Amino acid sequence: MAKNNYDVIVVGAGFAGLYMLHNLRSRGFSVRVFEAGGDIGGTWYWNRYPGARCDVESLEYSYQFSEELQQEWVWSERYATQAEILKYANHVADRFELRRDIQFDSHISKMAFDETSNSWTITTADGEATVSRFCVMATGCLSSTNIPAIEGREKFAGGTYHTGSWPHHGADFTGKKVGIIGTGSSGVQSIPIIAEQADHLYVFQRTPSYAIPAYNGPYDPEYERERKANYKNYREEAKNSRSGFLLAINEDMAMDVSEEERQVAYDKRWKRGGLTFLGAFNDLLTNKEANDTAADFVRSKIQEVVNDPDLAEKLSPQTVVGCKRMCVDTNYYQTYNRDNVTLLDVTEHPIDEITTTGIRRDGTEIELDELVFATGFDAMTGALAKIDIKGSNKTTLKEKWAEGAKTYLGVAIAGFPNLFIVTGPGSPSVLANMMPAIEHHVEWISDCINYCRETNCNRVEASSDAEEAWVAQTNELASHTLFPTCNSWYLGANIPGKPRIFMPYLGFQRYLAACEEIVEKGYKGFSLS
Ligand code: FAD
Ligand code: NAP
């Protein structure tokens, strides 16, 4: 029997869920948030692995909805640590008194829409049911961890970790033989630090990553003062960009300038560090020839840093740079010059099995005390697909998405009335600075719910036609780029059996304009009744 009745239920208490609660509550809606974890923070609650930090500058990777908040909070470093970001999330929760409406340790396992009452019944894994008119899924794009089904995985007798659900008490690798599988952003951040602790670190690499130096360090107080004094302009500039942060994309095309000019441009970006490297030219993600010049540049840097040329070769990616999420590193390539680090290429010699005492590969067993999976996430759809969500005709979301995720604007799904997703597939989401992406969605969803209240509507639903057209547009935009050319998680290619469809919508500014136009046209593509 369901108890309690709320205007809106929010699932997830990461940055999306926290702001959704604050925004709706301040407009007078009754809201209940359910969070599987023991506290707030989402990504920053779960990802406590050594070296975890943001790779979008802290001054940009933060909320802008409250001027007081953005002025009072002081970031200590250019790329804040997980601990500092979690502290910030806690500050936000305290400042806006959010905890009182959040129920922790409450994993939502079932949700069903009732046609008669136009409401959702949401049930926790413990069987507690709650009813609401609207439901907002703030379940995260990178919250459903992926542990590959490697033979013997459960046999390993030593400590096993996944970067995305790191133990709160931490892990001490001192004097241990540690294995780590995966060299994406989580691997790139944690490998240098684990290597400093471990007796020996074995890195199992399938695809090498492109990593750009972070040059992290304390913020210069003058830089911070200037940024904060002009926050409004900077935030506005970021909103009018392709990715929601200050990538400073050069308008020039790489192949229109001389080889020498290209090198100067790449060198300048390399010295600046971070993801802005990809903004060196306008066509790096649309023209393979242009992309090759940037990839060559990064490979030359790897050769410069890594002493052993064979090792440098193994660490050099051959994929399109930026096609998989680029990494931002501190001492990543340098770590391979250490005597206690061994790189093992699992494309050349795949892992045969995990044993009780280590990993067997190429006929020999590497003995390990601890094993770290830095193997990523079932991105964008994983957390949603894990919940048994039954829409208006009793079809589950998992069934609906069996051939690939379909949404309208990345926020709504045909057949699932009164349900919204924050940064879902079909929105810029993971290809943007997630903070402004989240804030935009929260405000758009809240406006829509408020519009419903003002117009006495009980039901909002995306039409199938609008959804189909949106999916087609998302694919069309990606097809003009190099993004579909590699096995990225943007395409679902990291999860065996997951349908391949490019999930993020390309172009943050274009997306914001589309959302605005839809509202101006009376929520075009939605039926409100
Ligand atoms: P999350 O923070 O993922 O929160 C979702 C919450 O929903 C989780 O707490 C989860 O427990 C809960 N949940 C899920 N399913 C259920 C359920 N069924 N029932 C109850 N609760 C549920 N983005 C950037 O823009 N810049 C960065 O520098 C950056 N760095 C990152 C570093 C790491 C290590 C990772 C993994 C991601 C990073 N991201 C970054 C992306 C990051 O996920 C977002 O920036 C942002 O934190 C997402 O917030 P969210 O609230 O949408 O989702
Ligand atoms: P990821 O990018 O998906 O990397 C997973 C790694 O595991 C890849 O190297 C992958 O190889 C490897 N892998 C997966 N299955 C394997 C298998 N069966 N055998 C061998 N190797 C396997 O995951 P992530 O590093 O956790 O990062 C995910 C995303 O989170 C990032 O792209 C980023 O958006 C965000 N993030 C950001 C930061 C940051 O710097 N702020 C840090 C961490 C995460 P293949 O490439 O061959 O599949």
Coordinates of C-alpha atoms and ligand atoms in Angstrom, one line a residue:
M1 CA 0.0 0.0 0.0
A2 CA 1.5 3.3 -1.0
K3 CA 1.9 6.0 1.6
N4 CA 2.6 9.7 1.3
N5 CA 1.7 11.8 -1.7
Y6 CA 4.1 14.3 -3.1
D7 CA 3.9 16.7 -6.1
V8 CA 7.3 15.4 -7.2
I9 CA 9.6 12.5 -6.4
V10 CA 13.3 12.9 -7.4
V11 CA 15.5 9.9 -7.6
G12 CA 19.2 10.6 -6.9
A13 CA 20.9 13.2 -4.6
G14 CA 23.9 14.2 -6.7
F15 CA 24.2 17.7 -8.1
A16 CA 21.1 17.2 -10.2
G17 CA 18.9 15.9 -7.5
L18 CA 20.0 18.5 -5.0
Y19 CA 19.3 21.5 -7.3
M20 CA 16.0 19.9 -8.4
L21 CA 14.9 19.6 -4.8
H22 CA 15.9 23.2 -4.0
N23 CA 14.3 24.7 -7.1
L24 CA 11.0 22.9 -6.9
R25 CA 10.7 23.4 -3.1
S26 CA 11.3 27.1 -3.5
R27 CA 8.4 27.2 -5.9
G28 CA 6.1 25.6 -3.3
F29 CA 6.0 22.0 -4.6
S30 CA 6.2 19.1 -2.1
V31 CA 9.2 17.0 -3.0
R32 CA 10.8 13.8 -1.7
V33 CA 14.2 12.7 -2.9
F34 CA 15.3 9.0 -2.7
E35 CA 19.0 8.3 -2.8
A36 CA 20.6 4.8 -2.9
G37 CA 23.7 6.0 -1.2
G38 CA 24.2 6.9 2.5
D39 CA 24.6 10.6 1.8
I40 CA 24.5 13.4 -0.8
G41 CA 27.0 14.0 -3.6
G42 CA 26.4 11.3 -6.2
T43 CA 29.5 11.0 -8.3
W44 CA 31.6 12.6 -5.6
Y45 CA 30.1 10.4 -2.9
W46 CA 31.0 7.2 -4.8
N47 CA 34.2 8.0 -6.7
R48 CA 36.7 8.2 -3.8
Y49 CA 39.6 6.5 -5.6
P50 CA 43.1 8.0 -5.1
G51 CA 43.5 11.0 -7.5
A52 CA 39.8 11.6 -8.2
R53 CA 39.1 15.2 -9.1
C54 CA 37.3 17.2 -11.7
D55 CA 38.8 18.0 -15.1
V56 CA 36.7 21.0 -15.8
E57 CA 38.1 24.0 -13.9
S58 CA 36.6 24.2 -10.4
L59 CA 35.4 27.8 -10.9
E60 CA 33.3 26.5 -13.8
Y61 CA 32.4 23.1 -12.4
S62 CA 30.1 24.6 -9.8
Y63 CA 26.5 25.9 -9.5
Q64 CA 25.6 29.4 -10.8
F65 CA 22.0 29.5 -9.6
S66 CA 22.8 31.4 -6.5
E67 CA 25.1 34.5 -6.7
E68 CA 25.8 34.3 -3.0
L69 CA 26.8 30.7 -3.2
Q70 CA 29.2 31.2 -6.1
Q71 CA 30.7 34.2 -4.4
E72 CA 31.2 32.8 -1.0
W73 CA 32.6 29.4 -1.9
V74 CA 36.4 29.4 -2.3
W75 CA 38.0 26.7 -4.5
S76 CA 41.5 25.9 -3.4
E77 CA 42.7 24.4 -6.7
R78 CA 42.2 24.7 -10.4
Y79 CA 40.9 21.1 -10.5
A80 CA 39.4 20.4 -7.1
T81 CA 39.8 17.0 -5.4
Q82 CA 36.8 14.6 -4.9
A83 CA 37.0 15.5 -1.1
E84 CA 36.7 19.2 -1.8
I85 CA 33.9 18.8 -4.3
L86 CA 32.0 16.6 -1.8
K87 CA 32.6 19.3 0.8
Y88 CA 31.1 21.8 -1.6
A89 CA 28.0 19.6 -2.2
N90 CA 27.6 19.3 1.6
H91 CA 27.9 23.1 2.0
V92 CA 25.1 23.4 -0.6
A93 CA 22.9 20.9 1.2
D94 CA 23.4 22.7 4.5
R95 CA 23.0 26.2 3.1
F96 CA 19.7 25.3 1.5
E97 CA 18.5 22.8 4.2
L98 CA 18.1 20.1 1.7
R99 CA 18.7 16.9 3.8
R100 CA 15.3 17.1 5.5
D101 CA 13.6 16.0 2.3
I102 CA 16.1 13.4 1.2
Q103 CA 15.7 9.7 2.2
F104 CA 19.1 7.9 2.1
D105 CA 19.9 4.2 1.7
S106 CA 16.8 4.0 -0.4
H107 CA 17.3 2.3 -3.8
I108 CA 14.4 2.7 -6.1
S109 CA 13.8 -0.6 -7.8
K110 CA 10.3 -0.2 -9.3
M111 CA 8.2 2.6 -10.7
A112 CA 4.8 2.4 -12.4
F113 CA 2.5 5.0 -14.0
D114 CA -1.2 4.8 -13.2
E115 CA -3.4 6.0 -16.1
T116 CA -6.4 6.7 -13.9
S117 CA -4.8 9.0 -11.4
N118 CA -2.0 10.2 -13.7
S119 CA 0.5 9.5 -11.0
W120 CA 3.6 7.4 -10.4
T121 CA 4.1 4.9 -7.7
I122 CA 7.7 4.5 -6.8
T123 CA 9.0 1.6 -4.7
T124 CA 12.2 1.1 -2.9
A125 CA 14.1 -2.2 -2.8
D126 CA 12.7 -2.6 0.7
G127 CA 9.2 -2.4 -0.6
E128 CA 8.3 1.1 0.6
A129 CA 5.9 2.7 -2.0
T130 CA 5.4 6.4 -2.5
V131 CA 3.1 8.2 -4.9
S132 CA 3.6 11.5 -6.8
R133 CA 2.2 13.3 -9.8
F134 CA 5.7 13.8 -11.3
C135 CA 8.9 12.0 -11.1
V136 CA 12.4 13.3 -12.0
M137 CA 15.2 10.9 -12.6
A138 CA 18.4 12.5 -11.4
T139 CA 20.1 9.1 -11.4
G140 CA 23.3 10.2 -13.2
C141 CA 25.0 9.4 -16.4
L142 CA 28.0 7.8 -14.9
S143 CA 26.6 6.1 -11.8
S144 CA 26.0 2.5 -12.9
T145 CA 29.4 0.8 -12.6
N146 CA 30.7 -1.7 -15.2
I147 CA 32.7 -4.7 -14.0
P148 CA 33.5 -6.7 -17.1
A149 CA 32.6 -10.4 -17.0
I150 CA 36.2 -11.7 -17.0
E151 CA 36.4 -15.4 -16.4
G152 CA 37.0 -16.2 -12.7
R153 CA 36.3 -12.6 -11.6
E154 CA 34.6 -13.7 -8.4
K155 CA 37.5 -16.1 -7.4
F156 CA 40.1 -13.5 -6.6
A157 CA 40.9 -13.8 -2.9
G158 CA 42.6 -10.4 -2.5
G159 CA 40.9 -6.9 -2.2
T160 CA 38.8 -5.9 -5.1
Y161 CA 37.8 -2.4 -5.9
H162 CA 35.9 -0.4 -8.5
T163 CA 36.8 3.2 -8.9
G164 CA 33.1 4.2 -9.0
S165 CA 32.3 2.6 -5.7
W166 CA 35.4 3.1 -3.7
P167 CA 35.3 2.1 0.0
H168 CA 34.9 5.1 2.4
H169 CA 37.7 3.9 4.6
G170 CA 40.0 4.1 1.6
A171 CA 42.6 1.5 0.5
D172 CA 46.2 1.2 1.6
F173 CA 48.3 -0.3 -1.2
T174 CA 51.6 0.1 0.7
G175 CA 53.9 -2.8 0.0
K176 CA 51.2 -4.6 -2.1
K177 CA 51.2 -6.0 -5.6
V178 CA 48.3 -4.2 -7.3
G179 CA 46.7 -4.8 -10.6
I180 CA 44.5 -2.2 -12.3
I181 CA 42.3 -2.9 -15.4
G182 CA 41.4 0.2 -17.4
T183 CA 43.1 3.3 -18.6
G184 CA 40.3 5.8 -19.1
S185 CA 40.0 9.0 -17.0
S186 CA 39.6 7.1 -13.7
G187 CA 42.7 4.9 -14.4
V188 CA 44.7 7.9 -15.6
Q189 CA 44.0 9.8 -12.4
S190 CA 44.6 6.9 -10.0
I191 CA 47.5 5.1 -11.6
P192 CA 50.2 7.7 -10.6
I193 CA 49.1 7.7 -7.0
I194 CA 48.7 4.0 -6.6
A195 CA 52.1 3.6 -8.2
E196 CA 53.6 5.8 -5.5
Q197 CA 52.2 3.5 -2.8
A198 CA 52.4 0.0 -4.2
D199 CA 55.3 -2.3 -4.1
H200 CA 54.4 -3.0 -7.8
L201 CA 51.6 -1.8 -10.1
Y202 CA 50.5 -3.8 -13.1
V203 CA 48.4 -1.8 -15.5
F204 CA 46.2 -3.9 -17.8
Q205 CA 45.6 -1.6 -20.8
R206 CA 43.2 -2.4 -23.7
T207 CA 43.0 1.0 -25.4
P208 CA 45.5 3.8 -24.6
S209 CA 44.0 7.2 -23.8
Y210 CA 45.0 10.6 -24.8
A211 CA 45.9 12.5 -21.7
I212 CA 46.6 16.2 -21.5
P213 CA 48.5 17.6 -18.5
A214 CA 46.4 19.3 -15.9
Y215 CA 49.1 21.7 -14.5
N216 CA 47.0 21.6 -11.4
G217 CA 47.8 23.9 -8.5
P218 CA 46.4 26.4 -6.1
Y219 CA 44.3 29.2 -7.7
D220 CA 46.0 32.5 -8.0
P221 CA 43.9 34.8 -5.8
E222 CA 43.9 37.5 -8.4
Y223 CA 42.7 35.1 -11.1
E224 CA 39.9 34.0 -8.8
R225 CA 39.0 37.6 -7.9
E226 CA 38.7 38.6 -11.5
R227 CA 36.7 35.5 -12.4
K228 CA 34.3 36.0 -9.6
A229 CA 33.9 39.8 -10.3
N230 CA 32.9 38.9 -13.9
Y231 CA 31.2 35.6 -13.2
K232 CA 28.0 36.6 -15.0
N233 CA 29.9 37.3 -18.2
Y234 CA 32.0 34.1 -18.0
R235 CA 28.9 32.0 -17.3
E236 CA 27.1 33.6 -20.2
E237 CA 30.0 33.0 -22.5
A238 CA 30.1 29.4 -21.5
K239 CA 26.4 29.0 -22.2
N240 CA 26.9 30.3 -25.7
S241 CA 29.6 27.8 -26.4
R242 CA 29.6 24.3 -27.9
S243 CA 30.2 22.5 -24.6
G244 CA 29.1 24.8 -21.8
F245 CA 32.6 25.7 -20.7
L246 CA 35.3 28.0 -21.8
L247 CA 37.1 25.8 -24.3
A248 CA 38.1 28.9 -26.3
I249 CA 37.7 27.2 -29.6
N250 CA 39.9 28.7 -32.3
E251 CA 37.9 29.6 -35.4
D252 CA 40.7 28.5 -37.7
M253 CA 40.7 25.2 -39.5
A254 CA 43.8 23.1 -38.8
M255 CA 44.5 22.4 -42.5
D256 CA 44.2 26.0 -43.5
V257 CA 47.3 27.0 -41.6
S258 CA 50.9 25.9 -42.0
E259 CA 52.5 23.0 -40.2
E260 CA 54.5 25.5 -38.1
E261 CA 51.4 27.5 -37.1
R262 CA 49.7 24.2 -36.1
Q263 CA 52.6 23.2 -33.9
V264 CA 52.6 26.7 -32.2
A265 CA 48.8 26.4 -31.6
Y266 CA 49.1 22.9 -30.1
D267 CA 52.1 23.8 -28.0
K268 CA 50.2 26.8 -26.6
R269 CA 47.2 24.6 -25.7
W270 CA 49.5 21.9 -24.3
K271 CA 51.2 24.4 -22.0
R272 CA 47.8 25.7 -20.9
G273 CA 46.7 22.2 -20.1
G274 CA 43.4 20.5 -19.8
L275 CA 40.5 19.8 -22.1
T276 CA 41.0 23.2 -23.9
F277 CA 43.6 21.4 -26.0
L278 CA 40.7 20.2 -28.3
G279 CA 39.8 23.8 -29.0
A280 CA 43.1 24.5 -30.8
F281 CA 41.2 24.3 -34.1
N282 CA 37.6 24.4 -35.2
D283 CA 37.6 21.2 -37.2
L284 CA 39.5 18.7 -34.9
L285 CA 36.4 16.6 -34.5
T286 CA 35.0 16.9 -38.0
N287 CA 38.1 16.4 -40.2
K288 CA 40.2 13.3 -39.8
E289 CA 43.3 14.9 -41.5
A290 CA 43.1 17.7 -39.0
N291 CA 42.6 15.3 -36.1
D292 CA 45.6 13.3 -37.2
T293 CA 47.8 16.4 -36.7
A294 CA 46.6 16.9 -33.2
A295 CA 46.9 13.1 -32.5
D296 CA 50.5 13.2 -33.8
F297 CA 51.3 16.1 -31.5
V298 CA 50.1 14.2 -28.4
R299 CA 51.9 11.1 -29.5
S300 CA 55.1 13.1 -29.9
K301 CA 54.7 14.4 -26.3
I302 CA 54.3 10.8 -25.0
Q303 CA 57.5 9.9 -26.8
E304 CA 59.2 12.8 -25.1
V305 CA 58.1 11.8 -21.6
V306 CA 58.4 8.1 -21.6
N307 CA 62.0 6.9 -21.6
D308 CA 61.5 3.5 -23.2
P309 CA 60.5 3.9 -26.9
D310 CA 58.6 0.6 -27.0
L311 CA 56.7 1.5 -23.9
A312 CA 55.9 4.9 -25.4
E313 CA 54.6 3.3 -28.5
K314 CA 52.3 1.0 -26.5
L315 CA 51.0 4.0 -24.6
S316 CA 50.3 6.0 -27.8
P317 CA 46.7 5.9 -28.9
Q318 CA 45.9 5.3 -32.6
T319 CA 42.3 6.3 -32.3
V320 CA 40.8 9.7 -33.2
V321 CA 41.8 12.2 -30.5
G322 CA 38.7 13.3 -28.6
C323 CA 36.6 10.5 -29.9
K324 CA 36.7 8.8 -26.5
R325 CA 36.6 11.3 -23.6
M326 CA 40.1 12.9 -23.3
C327 CA 41.8 12.6 -20.0
V328 CA 43.4 15.3 -18.0
D329 CA 46.4 14.0 -16.1
T330 CA 49.1 14.6 -13.5
N331 CA 52.2 12.6 -14.1
Y332 CA 50.4 9.8 -15.9
Y333 CA 52.9 9.1 -18.7
Q334 CA 55.8 9.9 -16.3
T335 CA 54.6 7.1 -14.0
Y336 CA 55.6 4.5 -16.6
N337 CA 59.3 5.5 -16.1
R338 CA 59.1 4.0 -12.6
D339 CA 60.7 0.6 -12.0
N340 CA 57.7 -0.6 -10.0
V341 CA 55.2 -0.1 -12.9
T342 CA 54.5 -2.6 -15.6
L343 CA 52.2 -2.0 -18.6
L344 CA 50.5 -5.0 -20.0
D345 CA 48.7 -4.7 -23.3
V346 CA 45.6 -6.8 -23.2
T347 CA 44.7 -6.3 -26.8
E348 CA 47.9 -8.1 -27.8
H349 CA 47.6 -10.7 -25.1
P350 CA 44.0 -10.7 -23.6
I351 CA 43.3 -11.6 -20.0
D352 CA 42.6 -15.4 -19.9
E353 CA 41.2 -15.4 -16.4
I354 CA 41.2 -14.0 -12.9
T355 CA 42.5 -16.6 -10.4
T356 CA 42.4 -16.7 -6.6
T357 CA 45.9 -15.1 -6.6
G358 CA 46.1 -12.9 -9.6
I359 CA 45.5 -12.6 -13.4
R360 CA 46.5 -15.2 -16.0
R361 CA 47.5 -13.8 -19.3
D362 CA 49.7 -15.0 -22.1
G363 CA 50.2 -18.3 -20.4
T364 CA 51.6 -16.8 -17.1
E365 CA 50.0 -15.7 -13.9
I366 CA 50.7 -12.3 -12.5
E367 CA 50.4 -12.6 -8.7
L368 CA 48.4 -9.8 -7.1
D369 CA 47.3 -8.8 -3.6
E370 CA 44.8 -6.2 -4.8
L371 CA 42.8 -5.7 -8.0
V372 CA 41.3 -2.4 -9.1
F373 CA 38.6 -2.2 -11.8
A374 CA 38.9 1.2 -13.5
T375 CA 36.5 -0.2 -16.1
G376 CA 33.9 2.6 -16.3
F377 CA 30.2 2.7 -16.4
D378 CA 27.1 1.6 -18.2
A379 CA 26.8 5.2 -19.2
M380 CA 23.7 7.3 -19.7
T381 CA 21.2 4.5 -19.7
G382 CA 22.6 2.0 -17.1
A383 CA 21.0 3.5 -13.9
L384 CA 17.6 3.9 -15.6
A385 CA 17.6 0.5 -17.2
K386 CA 18.3 -1.1 -13.8
I387 CA 14.9 0.2 -12.5
D388 CA 11.7 -1.6 -13.5
I389 CA 10.0 1.5 -14.9
K390 CA 6.5 0.8 -16.4
G391 CA 5.0 3.5 -18.5
S392 CA 1.5 4.2 -19.7
N393 CA 1.0 1.0 -21.6
K394 CA 2.9 -1.1 -19.1
T395 CA 5.9 -1.3 -21.4
T396 CA 9.1 -1.1 -19.4
L397 CA 11.8 1.5 -20.2
K398 CA 14.2 -1.3 -20.7
E399 CA 12.0 -2.8 -23.4
K400 CA 11.4 0.5 -25.0
W401 CA 15.2 1.1 -25.2
A402 CA 16.1 -2.4 -26.3
E403 CA 17.3 -1.1 -29.6
G404 CA 18.8 2.1 -28.2
A405 CA 17.8 5.0 -26.0
K406 CA 15.1 7.3 -27.4
T407 CA 14.1 10.5 -25.7
Y408 CA 12.7 13.9 -26.6
L409 CA 15.3 16.6 -25.7
G410 CA 17.0 14.0 -23.4
V411 CA 14.4 15.0 -20.7
A412 CA 11.2 13.2 -21.7
I413 CA 10.2 9.8 -23.1
A414 CA 7.1 9.0 -25.2
G415 CA 4.9 6.5 -23.3
F416 CA 6.3 7.7 -19.9
P417 CA 4.1 10.7 -19.0
N418 CA 5.1 13.0 -16.1
L419 CA 8.5 11.5 -16.0
F420 CA 11.6 13.6 -16.6
I421 CA 15.3 12.8 -16.9
V422 CA 18.1 15.2 -16.0
T423 CA 20.9 15.1 -18.6
G424 CA 19.5 12.0 -20.3
P425 CA 20.6 10.4 -23.6
G426 CA 19.7 12.9 -26.3
S427 CA 20.9 15.9 -24.3
P428 CA 24.5 17.4 -24.4
S429 CA 25.1 16.0 -21.0
V430 CA 28.5 14.3 -20.8
L431 CA 29.8 16.2 -23.8
A432 CA 29.2 19.4 -21.9
N433 CA 30.3 20.9 -18.6
M434 CA 27.8 18.9 -16.5
M435 CA 27.0 21.7 -14.0
P436 CA 25.4 24.2 -16.4
A437 CA 23.8 21.2 -18.3
I438 CA 22.3 20.0 -15.0
E439 CA 21.1 23.5 -14.0
H440 CA 19.5 24.1 -17.4
H441 CA 17.6 20.8 -17.2
V442 CA 16.5 21.4 -13.7
E443 CA 15.2 24.8 -14.5
W444 CA 13.5 23.6 -17.7
I445 CA 11.8 20.7 -16.0
S446 CA 10.7 22.9 -13.0
D447 CA 9.2 25.4 -15.4
C448 CA 7.3 22.7 -17.2
I449 CA 5.9 21.3 -14.0
N450 CA 5.0 24.8 -12.9
Y451 CA 3.4 25.5 -16.2
C452 CA 1.3 22.4 -15.7
R453 CA 0.2 23.6 -12.3
E454 CA -0.7 27.0 -13.7
T455 CA -2.7 25.6 -16.6
N456 CA -4.4 22.8 -14.4
C457 CA -2.9 20.0 -16.5
N458 CA -2.3 16.6 -14.9
R459 CA -0.3 15.0 -17.6
V460 CA 2.7 16.0 -19.8
E461 CA 3.9 13.5 -22.4
A462 CA 6.4 13.7 -25.3
S463 CA 4.9 12.6 -28.6
S464 CA 6.4 9.7 -30.5
D465 CA 6.8 11.8 -33.6
A466 CA 8.7 14.5 -31.7
E467 CA 10.9 11.9 -30.1
E468 CA 11.7 10.2 -33.4
A469 CA 12.6 13.5 -35.0
W470 CA 14.8 14.4 -32.0
V471 CA 16.7 11.0 -32.1
A472 CA 17.2 11.5 -35.9
Q473 CA 18.6 15.0 -35.3
T474 CA 20.9 13.7 -32.6
N475 CA 22.2 11.0 -34.9
E476 CA 22.5 13.4 -37.8
L477 CA 24.6 15.8 -35.9
A478 CA 26.9 13.1 -34.7
S479 CA 27.2 11.7 -38.3
H480 CA 29.0 14.9 -39.4
T481 CA 31.7 14.3 -36.8
L482 CA 34.4 11.8 -36.0
F483 CA 32.6 10.7 -32.8
P484 CA 31.1 7.5 -34.2
T485 CA 34.5 6.2 -35.3
C486 CA 35.7 4.6 -32.1
N487 CA 34.3 2.2 -29.4
S488 CA 33.4 4.9 -26.9
W489 CA 30.9 4.7 -24.1
Y490 CA 29.1 7.7 -25.8
L491 CA 28.0 5.0 -28.2
G492 CA 27.4 2.3 -25.6
A493 CA 30.3 0.3 -27.2
N494 CA 31.9 -0.4 -23.8
I495 CA 29.1 -2.7 -22.7
P496 CA 28.8 -6.0 -24.5
G497 CA 25.4 -6.3 -26.2
K498 CA 24.4 -2.7 -25.6
P499 CA 22.9 -1.2 -28.8
R500 CA 25.2 1.2 -30.5
I501 CA 23.7 4.6 -30.8
F502 CA 25.4 8.0 -30.2
M503 CA 23.7 9.2 -27.1
P504 CA 24.8 12.8 -26.4
Y505 CA 23.3 15.7 -28.4
L506 CA 26.1 17.8 -30.0
G507 CA 26.1 21.5 -29.3
F508 CA 25.3 23.0 -25.9
Q509 CA 24.2 26.4 -27.2
R510 CA 22.2 24.9 -30.1
Y511 CA 20.5 22.6 -27.5
L512 CA 19.5 25.5 -25.2
A513 CA 18.0 27.4 -28.2
A514 CA 16.0 24.3 -29.2
C515 CA 14.6 23.9 -25.7
E516 CA 13.7 27.6 -25.6
E517 CA 11.9 27.5 -28.9
I518 CA 9.9 24.4 -27.8
V519 CA 8.6 26.3 -24.8
E520 CA 7.9 29.4 -26.9
K521 CA 5.8 27.3 -29.2
G522 CA 3.6 26.1 -26.3
Y523 CA 5.7 23.0 -25.4
K524 CA 5.8 21.8 -29.0
G525 CA 6.1 18.1 -29.3
F526 CA 4.5 17.5 -25.9
S527 CA 0.8 16.8 -25.2
L528 CA -0.5 18.5 -22.0
S529 CA -3.9 17.5 -20.7
Ligands
FAD1 P1 25.3 11.6 -10.0 O1 26.3 12.4 -9.3 O2 25.8 10.4 -10.7 O3 24.2 11.2 -9.0 C1 23.2 10.3 -9.2 C2 22.7 9.7 -7.9 O4 21.6 8.9 -8.2 C3 23.7 8.8 -7.3 O5 24.0 9.2 -6.0 C4 23.1 7.4 -7.2 O6 23.4 6.7 -6.1 C5 21.6 7.8 -7.3 N1 20.8 6.7 -7.9 C6 21.0 6.1 -9.1 N2 20.0 5.1 -9.3 C7 19.3 5.2 -8.2 C8 18.1 4.4 -7.8 N3 17.6 3.5 -8.5 N4 17.6 4.7 -6.6 C9 18.1 5.7 -5.8 N5 19.2 6.4 -6.1 C10 19.8 6.1 -7.3 N6 31.5 16.1 -15.2 C11 32.0 17.3 -15.5 O7 31.3 18.1 -16.2 N7 33.3 17.7 -15.1 C12 34.1 16.9 -14.5 O8 35.2 17.3 -14.1 C13 33.6 15.6 -14.1 N8 34.4 14.7 -13.5 C14 33.9 13.5 -13.2 C15 34.7 12.6 -12.5 C16 34.3 11.3 -12.2 C17 35.2 10.4 -11.4 C18 33.1 10.9 -12.7 C19 32.6 9.4 -12.5 C20 32.2 11.7 -13.4 C21 32.6 13.1 -13.6 N9 31.8 14.0 -14.3 C22 32.3 15.2 -14.5 C23 30.4 13.6 -14.6 C24 29.6 13.7 -13.3 O9 28.9 12.5 -13.2 C25 28.7 14.9 -13.3 O10 29.5 16.1 -13.4 C26 27.7 15.1 -12.1 O11 28.4 15.0 -10.9 C27 26.5 14.3 -12.2 O12 25.6 14.6 -11.3 P2 24.2 13.9 -11.2 O13 23.5 14.4 -10.0 O14 23.5 14.1 -12.5 O15 24.5 12.4 -11.1
NAP2 P1 36.1 4.6 -19.1 O1 36.5 5.9 -19.7 O2 35.0 3.9 -19.7 O3 37.4 3.7 -19.1 C1 37.3 2.3 -18.8 C2 38.6 1.7 -19.1 O4 38.5 0.3 -18.8 C3 39.0 1.7 -20.6 O5 40.4 1.9 -20.7 C4 38.5 0.4 -21.1 O6 39.2 0.0 -22.3 C5 38.9 -0.5 -19.9 N1 38.1 -1.7 -20.0 C6 36.8 -1.9 -19.9 N2 36.5 -3.2 -19.9 C7 37.6 -3.9 -20.1 C8 38.0 -5.2 -20.2 N3 37.0 -6.2 -20.2 N4 39.3 -5.5 -20.3 C9 40.2 -4.6 -20.3 N5 40.0 -3.3 -20.2 C10 38.7 -2.9 -20.1 O7 35.7 4.8 -17.6 P2 36.3 5.8 -16.5 O8 37.8 5.9 -16.6 O9 35.7 5.5 -15.2 O10 35.7 7.2 -17.0 C11 34.3 7.3 -17.4 C12 34.0 8.8 -17.5 O11 33.8 9.4 -16.3 C13 35.1 9.6 -18.2 O12 35.1 9.5 -19.6 C14 34.7 11.0 -17.7 O13 33.6 11.5 -18.4 C15 34.3 10.7 -16.3 N6 35.5 10.8 -15.4 C16 36.1 12.0 -15.3 C17 37.2 12.2 -14.6 C18 37.9 13.5 -14.5 O14 39.0 13.6 -14.8 N7 37.3 14.5 -13.9 C19 37.7 11.1 -13.9 C20 37.1 9.8 -14.0 C21 35.9 9.7 -14.8 P3 38.5 0.4 -23.7 O15 38.8 1.8 -23.9 O16 39.2 -0.5 -24.6 O17 37.1 0.1 -23.6

